[in-house]
Amino acid sequence: MSLSRATRSEGPLRNLSAYLQIIRGRLRIALTYRQNALFMLAVLIVQIFILRKVWTALYGDAGVVKGVALADVLVYLTIANLQNWAMQDSAVGSYLYSLVREGRIAFDILRPAGFVQQMLAHLVGGTLSMVLFAAAALPLVALVGTLGPPASLTAFGYWLPSLLVAFGISMLLNLIVSLGAFWTTELGAFSMLYTLVSQFLAGVLVPLYFFPDWLRAVAELLPFQAMAFTPVAIYGGQLADGEAVRAIGVQLLWVALLAGTVRLIWSRAHHRIVVQGG
């Protein structure tokens, strides 16, 4: 009995080296084909610049709207867009689609490392590469956007775990979208729709406190706001102390729900695998 317990306890760590190798491989791919990431980073910088100009014009001479100062909104938008950009790794969806289409997915499934865990490792590597590019571009981002310190040390302390949980939510949502490759021959349009809807409802383009009441209520029922609005609002002090703790609790609940959804989808998806010629 003790041996079986030891074996089960070692199970999750048994393939750790394989997952680390996948993460390193994804990092190498991103650095090798860095032109694509640099182009996407240029698009992000332009978007931050446009948002700064638009919101500055919208505020006009009003220093505060709905209790929020323009400077705070600009910091929010800059950080929210940086976060969102770093977490949106669409390459895994294309990779999974190619595995299914070409029949190579059979090799990934037969490996000792779990298939879903392999995809999560790809997502971790992709996000880390995006974070590296974003960190290198911070001086330029600060020039076209607005960066600022957290509202307080307490806010920073809450922001860090909230950001990590937001990363987990983003990975799980990306994986759910990517698993659609088992049911459709084209992921491009669906991925674009997901990006548009998730950006808006996450509060990346418009902070949730400017939403109409009914739309904010809808957004708060969905997981997207937990990816961007929650951590950035904590950073800026819009969610403080008790509100921040409750918001992180909601984030953790979404992680559990989305993890269960991934498990359910995968239990259906692997029954649909058909490898041509075999």
mmCIF file of C-alpha atoms in Angstrom:
data_model
loop_
_atom_site.group_PDB
_atom_site.id
_atom_site.type_symbol
_atom_site.label_atom_id
_atom_site.label_comp_id
_atom_site.label_asym_id
_atom_site.label_seq_id
_atom_site.Cartn_x
_atom_site.Cartn_y
_atom_site.Cartn_z
ATOM 1 C CA MET A 1 0.000 0.000 0.000
ATOM 2 C CA SER A 2 2.791 2.405 0.860
ATOM 3 C CA LEU A 3 4.466 1.672 -2.497
ATOM 4 C CA SER A 4 1.294 2.419 -4.437
ATOM 5 C CA ARG A 5 0.829 5.637 -2.513
ATOM 6 C CA ALA A 6 4.395 6.653 -3.278
ATOM 7 C CA THR A 7 3.881 5.890 -6.936
ATOM 8 C CA ARG A 8 0.744 8.033 -7.052
ATOM 9 C CA SER A 9 2.514 10.884 -5.284
ATOM 10 C CA GLU A 10 5.361 10.765 -7.802
ATOM 11 C CA GLY A 11 2.985 10.603 -10.764
ATOM 12 C CA PRO A 12 2.418 14.334 -11.338
ATOM 13 C CA LEU A 13 6.181 15.023 -11.182
ATOM 14 C CA ARG A 14 7.272 11.985 -13.180
ATOM 15 C CA ASN A 15 6.948 13.806 -16.525
ATOM 16 C CA LEU A 16 8.071 17.210 -15.281
ATOM 17 C CA SER A 17 11.245 17.092 -17.390
ATOM 18 C CA ALA A 18 9.145 16.443 -20.507
ATOM 19 C CA TYR A 19 6.921 19.441 -19.801
ATOM 20 C CA LEU A 20 9.972 21.648 -19.167
ATOM 21 C CA GLN A 21 11.424 20.497 -22.477
ATOM 22 C CA ILE A 22 8.192 21.489 -24.255
ATOM 23 C CA ILE A 23 8.306 24.917 -22.589
ATOM 24 C CA ARG A 24 11.929 25.417 -23.645
ATOM 25 C CA GLY A 25 11.072 24.278 -27.171
ATOM 26 C CA ARG A 26 8.220 26.794 -27.421
ATOM 27 C CA LEU A 27 10.553 29.532 -26.202
ATOM 28 C CA ARG A 28 13.145 28.604 -28.839
ATOM 29 C CA ILE A 29 10.513 28.635 -31.587
ATOM 30 C CA ALA A 30 9.317 32.094 -30.534
ATOM 31 C CA LEU A 31 12.863 33.463 -30.496
ATOM 32 C CA THR A 32 13.710 31.841 -33.836
ATOM 33 C CA TYR A 33 10.612 33.249 -35.527
ATOM 34 C CA ARG A 34 10.698 36.506 -33.599
ATOM 35 C CA GLN A 35 9.619 38.587 -36.606
ATOM 36 C CA ASN A 36 6.031 37.452 -36.054
ATOM 37 C CA ALA A 37 6.126 38.328 -32.355
ATOM 38 C CA LEU A 38 7.707 41.715 -33.118
ATOM 39 C CA PHE A 39 4.982 42.466 -35.652
ATOM 40 C CA MET A 40 2.297 41.557 -33.100
ATOM 41 C CA LEU A 41 4.101 43.716 -30.536
ATOM 42 C CA ALA A 42 4.047 46.632 -32.982
ATOM 43 C CA VAL A 43 0.277 46.172 -33.356
ATOM 44 C CA LEU A 44 -0.060 46.205 -29.550
ATOM 45 C CA ILE A 45 1.934 49.438 -29.263
ATOM 46 C CA VAL A 46 -0.215 51.110 -31.923
ATOM 47 C CA GLN A 47 -3.357 49.933 -30.115
ATOM 48 C CA ILE A 48 -2.150 51.368 -26.789
ATOM 49 C CA PHE A 49 -1.286 54.661 -28.502
ATOM 50 C CA ILE A 50 -4.729 54.892 -30.149
ATOM 51 C CA LEU A 51 -6.520 54.065 -26.889
ATOM 52 C CA ARG A 52 -4.563 56.780 -25.095
ATOM 53 C CA LYS A 53 -5.536 59.378 -27.682
ATOM 54 C CA VAL A 54 -9.192 58.300 -27.815
ATOM 55 C CA TRP A 55 -9.689 58.249 -24.040
ATOM 56 C CA THR A 56 -7.861 61.557 -23.604
ATOM 57 C CA ALA A 57 -10.227 63.092 -26.165
ATOM 58 C CA LEU A 58 -13.273 61.502 -24.503
ATOM 59 C CA TYR A 59 -12.350 62.932 -21.114
ATOM 60 C CA GLY A 60 -11.699 66.382 -22.577
ATOM 61 C CA ASP A 61 -11.526 68.914 -19.766
ATOM 62 C CA ALA A 62 -13.114 66.547 -17.262
ATOM 63 C CA GLY A 63 -10.453 65.381 -14.861
ATOM 64 C CA VAL A 64 -12.639 62.677 -13.302
ATOM 65 C CA VAL A 65 -15.463 60.574 -14.783
ATOM 66 C CA LYS A 66 -17.491 58.168 -12.609
ATOM 67 C CA GLY A 67 -14.962 58.732 -9.854
ATOM 68 C CA VAL A 68 -12.010 57.619 -12.006
ATOM 69 C CA ALA A 69 -9.272 60.038 -13.073
ATOM 70 C CA LEU A 70 -7.969 60.043 -16.650
ATOM 71 C CA ALA A 71 -4.438 59.169 -15.493
ATOM 72 C CA ASP A 72 -5.785 56.055 -13.742
ATOM 73 C CA VAL A 73 -7.722 55.002 -16.840
ATOM 74 C CA LEU A 74 -4.636 55.361 -19.044
ATOM 75 C CA VAL A 75 -2.524 53.278 -16.644
ATOM 76 C CA TYR A 76 -5.310 50.683 -16.530
ATOM 77 C CA LEU A 77 -5.561 50.470 -20.341
ATOM 78 C CA THR A 78 -1.792 50.212 -20.824
ATOM 79 C CA ILE A 79 -1.340 47.412 -18.292
ATOM 80 C CA ALA A 80 -4.531 45.598 -19.344
ATOM 81 C CA ASN A 81 -3.410 45.524 -22.979
ATOM 82 C CA LEU A 82 0.087 44.360 -22.033
ATOM 83 C CA GLN A 83 -1.370 41.573 -19.887
ATOM 84 C CA ASN A 84 -3.857 40.506 -22.510
ATOM 85 C CA TRP A 85 -1.231 40.479 -25.262
ATOM 86 C CA ALA A 86 1.122 38.320 -23.213
ATOM 87 C CA MET A 87 -1.623 35.800 -22.424
ATOM 88 C CA GLN A 88 -3.104 35.412 -25.907
ATOM 89 C CA ASP A 89 -1.138 32.567 -27.529
ATOM 90 C CA SER A 90 -3.015 31.536 -30.686
ATOM 91 C CA ALA A 91 -0.102 29.409 -31.947
ATOM 92 C CA VAL A 92 -1.185 26.438 -29.828
ATOM 93 C CA GLY A 93 -4.557 26.329 -31.573
ATOM 94 C CA SER A 94 -2.843 26.181 -34.971
ATOM 95 C CA TYR A 95 -0.419 23.560 -33.691
ATOM 96 C CA LEU A 96 -3.216 21.356 -32.334
ATOM 97 C CA TYR A 97 -5.213 21.762 -35.541
ATOM 98 C CA SER A 98 -2.213 20.625 -37.603
ATOM 99 C CA LEU A 99 -1.753 17.597 -35.322
ATOM 100 C CA VAL A 100 -5.371 16.546 -35.845
ATOM 101 C CA ARG A 101 -5.424 17.259 -39.590
ATOM 102 C CA GLU A 102 -2.181 15.398 -40.344
ATOM 103 C CA GLY A 103 -2.789 12.508 -37.940
ATOM 104 C CA ARG A 104 0.346 13.258 -35.916
ATOM 105 C CA ILE A 105 -1.753 13.639 -32.794
ATOM 106 C CA ALA A 106 -1.564 9.866 -32.263
ATOM 107 C CA PHE A 107 2.134 10.193 -31.356
ATOM 108 C CA ASP A 108 1.413 12.933 -28.801
ATOM 109 C CA ILE A 109 -1.378 10.928 -27.185
ATOM 110 C CA LEU A 110 0.803 7.796 -26.896
ATOM 111 C CA ARG A 111 3.557 9.640 -25.074
ATOM 112 C CA PRO A 112 3.851 8.998 -21.310
ATOM 113 C CA ALA A 113 3.180 12.682 -20.620
ATOM 114 C CA GLY A 114 -0.528 13.559 -20.608
ATOM 115 C CA PHE A 115 -1.789 15.178 -23.803
ATOM 116 C CA VAL A 116 -3.680 18.023 -22.083
ATOM 117 C CA GLN A 117 -0.642 18.699 -19.909
ATOM 118 C CA GLN A 118 1.502 18.835 -23.048
ATOM 119 C CA MET A 119 -0.776 21.494 -24.532
ATOM 120 C CA LEU A 120 -0.676 23.463 -21.279
ATOM 121 C CA ALA A 121 3.128 23.323 -21.374
ATOM 122 C CA HIS A 122 3.008 24.737 -24.918
ATOM 123 C CA LEU A 123 0.799 27.559 -23.632
ATOM 124 C CA VAL A 124 3.169 28.267 -20.733
ATOM 125 C CA GLY A 125 6.139 28.452 -23.114
ATOM 126 C CA GLY A 126 4.238 30.686 -25.528
ATOM 127 C CA THR A 127 3.183 33.070 -22.770
ATOM 128 C CA LEU A 128 6.691 33.241 -21.309
ATOM 129 C CA SER A 129 8.065 34.184 -24.721
ATOM 130 C CA MET A 130 5.445 36.936 -25.058
ATOM 131 C CA VAL A 131 6.323 38.216 -21.577
ATOM 132 C CA LEU A 132 9.988 38.440 -22.583
ATOM 133 C CA PHE A 133 9.135 40.504 -25.675
ATOM 134 C CA ALA A 134 6.761 42.708 -23.673
ATOM 135 C CA ALA A 135 9.409 43.330 -20.994
ATOM 136 C CA ALA A 136 11.941 44.358 -23.650
ATOM 137 C CA ALA A 137 9.396 46.780 -25.137
ATOM 138 C CA LEU A 138 8.429 48.451 -21.835
ATOM 139 C CA PRO A 139 10.355 51.705 -22.537
ATOM 140 C CA LEU A 140 8.493 52.123 -25.842
ATOM 141 C CA VAL A 141 5.183 51.149 -24.232
ATOM 142 C CA ALA A 142 5.750 53.767 -21.525
ATOM 143 C CA LEU A 143 6.392 56.341 -24.254
ATOM 144 C CA VAL A 144 3.179 55.712 -26.222
ATOM 145 C CA GLY A 145 1.014 54.705 -23.248
ATOM 146 C CA THR A 146 0.995 55.408 -19.524
ATOM 147 C CA LEU A 147 2.701 53.264 -16.913
ATOM 148 C CA GLY A 148 2.496 53.839 -13.197
ATOM 149 C CA PRO A 149 3.155 52.142 -9.861
ATOM 150 C CA PRO A 150 0.468 50.115 -8.041
ATOM 151 C CA ALA A 151 -1.942 51.977 -5.805
ATOM 152 C CA SER A 152 -0.154 50.652 -2.700
ATOM 153 C CA LEU A 153 2.085 47.863 -1.466
ATOM 154 C CA THR A 154 -1.050 46.009 -0.394
ATOM 155 C CA ALA A 155 -2.487 46.356 -3.890
ATOM 156 C CA PHE A 156 0.749 44.983 -5.328
ATOM 157 C CA GLY A 157 0.590 42.047 -2.917
ATOM 158 C CA TYR A 158 -2.926 41.172 -4.084
ATOM 159 C CA TRP A 159 -2.109 41.844 -7.753
ATOM 160 C CA LEU A 160 0.640 39.217 -8.021
ATOM 161 C CA PRO A 161 -1.516 36.179 -7.087
ATOM 162 C CA SER A 162 -4.434 37.610 -9.070
ATOM 163 C CA LEU A 163 -2.190 37.904 -12.129
ATOM 164 C CA LEU A 164 -1.009 34.292 -11.759
ATOM 165 C CA VAL A 165 -4.584 33.021 -11.467
ATOM 166 C CA ALA A 166 -5.572 35.173 -14.473
ATOM 167 C CA PHE A 167 -2.788 33.443 -16.397
ATOM 168 C CA GLY A 168 -4.288 30.065 -15.478
ATOM 169 C CA ILE A 169 -7.754 31.183 -16.613
ATOM 170 C CA SER A 170 -6.363 32.432 -19.912
ATOM 171 C CA MET A 171 -4.514 29.151 -20.535
ATOM 172 C CA LEU A 172 -7.620 27.078 -19.862
ATOM 173 C CA LEU A 173 -9.793 29.246 -22.130
ATOM 174 C CA ASN A 174 -7.184 29.069 -24.894
ATOM 175 C CA LEU A 175 -7.064 25.303 -24.497
ATOM 176 C CA ILE A 176 -10.864 25.032 -24.717
ATOM 177 C CA VAL A 177 -10.826 27.039 -27.961
ATOM 178 C CA SER A 178 -7.932 24.956 -29.319
ATOM 179 C CA LEU A 179 -9.711 21.677 -28.562
ATOM 180 C CA GLY A 180 -12.334 22.797 -31.062
ATOM 181 C CA ALA A 181 -9.933 21.387 -33.674
ATOM 182 C CA PHE A 182 -11.490 17.972 -33.004
ATOM 183 C CA TRP A 183 -14.879 19.186 -34.253
ATOM 184 C CA THR A 184 -14.100 21.706 -36.999
ATOM 185 C CA THR A 185 -11.815 21.899 -40.016
ATOM 186 C CA GLU A 186 -11.215 25.642 -39.560
ATOM 187 C CA LEU A 187 -10.268 27.396 -36.329
ATOM 188 C CA GLY A 188 -9.283 30.799 -37.746
ATOM 189 C CA ALA A 189 -12.701 32.486 -37.714
ATOM 190 C CA PHE A 190 -13.622 31.054 -34.312
ATOM 191 C CA SER A 191 -10.283 32.179 -32.839
ATOM 192 C CA MET A 192 -10.802 35.706 -34.191
ATOM 193 C CA LEU A 193 -14.304 35.819 -32.688
ATOM 194 C CA TYR A 194 -12.968 34.570 -29.353
ATOM 195 C CA THR A 195 -10.221 37.231 -29.368
ATOM 196 C CA LEU A 196 -12.698 40.029 -30.106
ATOM 197 C CA VAL A 197 -15.272 38.931 -27.510
ATOM 198 C CA SER A 198 -12.710 38.135 -24.821
ATOM 199 C CA GLN A 199 -10.881 41.463 -25.267
ATOM 200 C CA PHE A 200 -14.069 43.470 -24.903
ATOM 201 C CA LEU A 201 -15.656 41.537 -22.040
ATOM 202 C CA ALA A 202 -12.309 41.331 -20.217
ATOM 203 C CA GLY A 203 -12.263 45.133 -20.058
ATOM 204 C CA VAL A 204 -9.155 45.491 -22.221
ATOM 205 C CA LEU A 205 -10.620 48.213 -24.446
ATOM 206 C CA VAL A 206 -13.142 49.720 -22.006
ATOM 207 C CA PRO A 207 -12.824 49.271 -18.218
ATOM 208 C CA LEU A 208 -15.833 47.451 -16.778
ATOM 209 C CA TYR A 209 -16.747 50.369 -14.511
ATOM 210 C CA PHE A 210 -17.734 52.316 -17.648
ATOM 211 C CA PHE A 211 -20.030 49.527 -18.904
ATOM 212 C CA PRO A 212 -23.812 50.015 -18.693
ATOM 213 C CA ASP A 213 -25.160 48.216 -15.625
ATOM 214 C CA TRP A 214 -26.770 45.407 -17.643
ATOM 215 C CA LEU A 215 -23.616 44.790 -19.710
ATOM 216 C CA ARG A 216 -21.374 44.815 -16.663
ATOM 217 C CA ALA A 217 -23.696 42.267 -15.040
ATOM 218 C CA VAL A 218 -23.312 40.039 -18.103
ATOM 219 C CA ALA A 219 -19.524 40.484 -18.112
ATOM 220 C CA GLU A 220 -19.286 39.555 -14.435
ATOM 221 C CA LEU A 221 -21.052 36.262 -15.154
ATOM 222 C CA LEU A 222 -18.359 35.274 -17.657
ATOM 223 C CA PRO A 223 -14.709 34.315 -17.046
ATOM 224 C CA PHE A 224 -13.142 36.930 -19.334
ATOM 225 C CA GLN A 225 -13.208 39.767 -16.779
ATOM 226 C CA ALA A 226 -11.178 37.554 -14.426
ATOM 227 C CA MET A 227 -8.322 37.557 -16.967
ATOM 228 C CA ALA A 228 -7.751 41.310 -17.273
ATOM 229 C CA PHE A 229 -10.125 43.554 -15.340
ATOM 230 C CA THR A 230 -9.707 41.859 -11.952
ATOM 231 C CA PRO A 231 -5.886 41.961 -11.678
ATOM 232 C CA VAL A 232 -5.559 45.441 -13.222
ATOM 233 C CA ALA A 233 -8.355 46.883 -11.070
ATOM 234 C CA ILE A 234 -6.567 45.453 -8.023
ATOM 235 C CA TYR A 235 -3.293 47.002 -9.241
ATOM 236 C CA GLY A 236 -4.919 50.412 -9.649
ATOM 237 C CA GLY A 237 -6.756 50.295 -6.318
ATOM 238 C CA GLN A 238 -10.282 50.104 -7.772
ATOM 239 C CA LEU A 239 -10.636 46.750 -5.959
ATOM 240 C CA ALA A 240 -9.085 46.970 -2.526
ATOM 241 C CA ASP A 241 -8.762 44.719 0.530
ATOM 242 C CA GLY A 242 -11.996 42.747 0.970
ATOM 243 C CA GLU A 243 -13.097 43.334 -2.626
ATOM 244 C CA ALA A 244 -9.702 42.126 -3.883
ATOM 245 C CA VAL A 245 -9.901 38.947 -1.778
ATOM 246 C CA ARG A 246 -13.401 38.194 -3.069
ATOM 247 C CA ALA A 247 -12.301 38.879 -6.651
ATOM 248 C CA ILE A 248 -9.382 36.444 -6.325
ATOM 249 C CA GLY A 249 -11.780 33.891 -4.856
ATOM 250 C CA VAL A 250 -13.981 34.267 -7.952
ATOM 251 C CA GLN A 251 -10.902 33.796 -10.131
ATOM 252 C CA LEU A 252 -10.046 30.550 -8.347
ATOM 253 C CA LEU A 253 -13.619 29.367 -8.827
ATOM 254 C CA TRP A 254 -13.291 29.998 -12.565
ATOM 255 C CA VAL A 255 -10.059 27.972 -12.642
ATOM 256 C CA ALA A 256 -11.893 25.011 -11.095
ATOM 257 C CA LEU A 257 -14.870 25.337 -13.460
ATOM 258 C CA LEU A 258 -12.724 25.728 -16.571
ATOM 259 C CA ALA A 259 -10.447 22.840 -15.570
ATOM 260 C CA GLY A 260 -13.551 20.669 -15.263
ATOM 261 C CA THR A 261 -14.727 21.891 -18.677
ATOM 262 C CA VAL A 262 -11.359 20.992 -20.244
ATOM 263 C CA ARG A 263 -11.559 17.536 -18.698
ATOM 264 C CA LEU A 264 -15.094 17.036 -20.042
ATOM 265 C CA ILE A 265 -14.227 18.269 -23.553
ATOM 266 C CA TRP A 266 -11.114 16.097 -23.721
ATOM 267 C CA SER A 267 -13.104 13.032 -22.602
ATOM 268 C CA ARG A 268 -15.325 13.609 -25.659
ATOM 269 C CA ALA A 269 -12.603 14.760 -28.045
ATOM 270 C CA HIS A 270 -10.240 11.779 -27.911
ATOM 271 C CA HIS A 271 -13.085 9.482 -29.012
ATOM 272 C CA ARG A 272 -13.295 11.448 -32.254
ATOM 273 C CA ILE A 273 -9.681 10.826 -33.315
ATOM 274 C CA VAL A 274 -9.371 9.201 -36.717
ATOM 275 C CA VAL A 275 -5.884 8.788 -38.176
ATOM 276 C CA GLN A 276 -5.854 8.552 -41.962
ATOM 277 C CA GLY A 277 -4.263 5.345 -43.252
ATOM 278 C CA GLY A 278 -4.550 3.596 -39.883
#
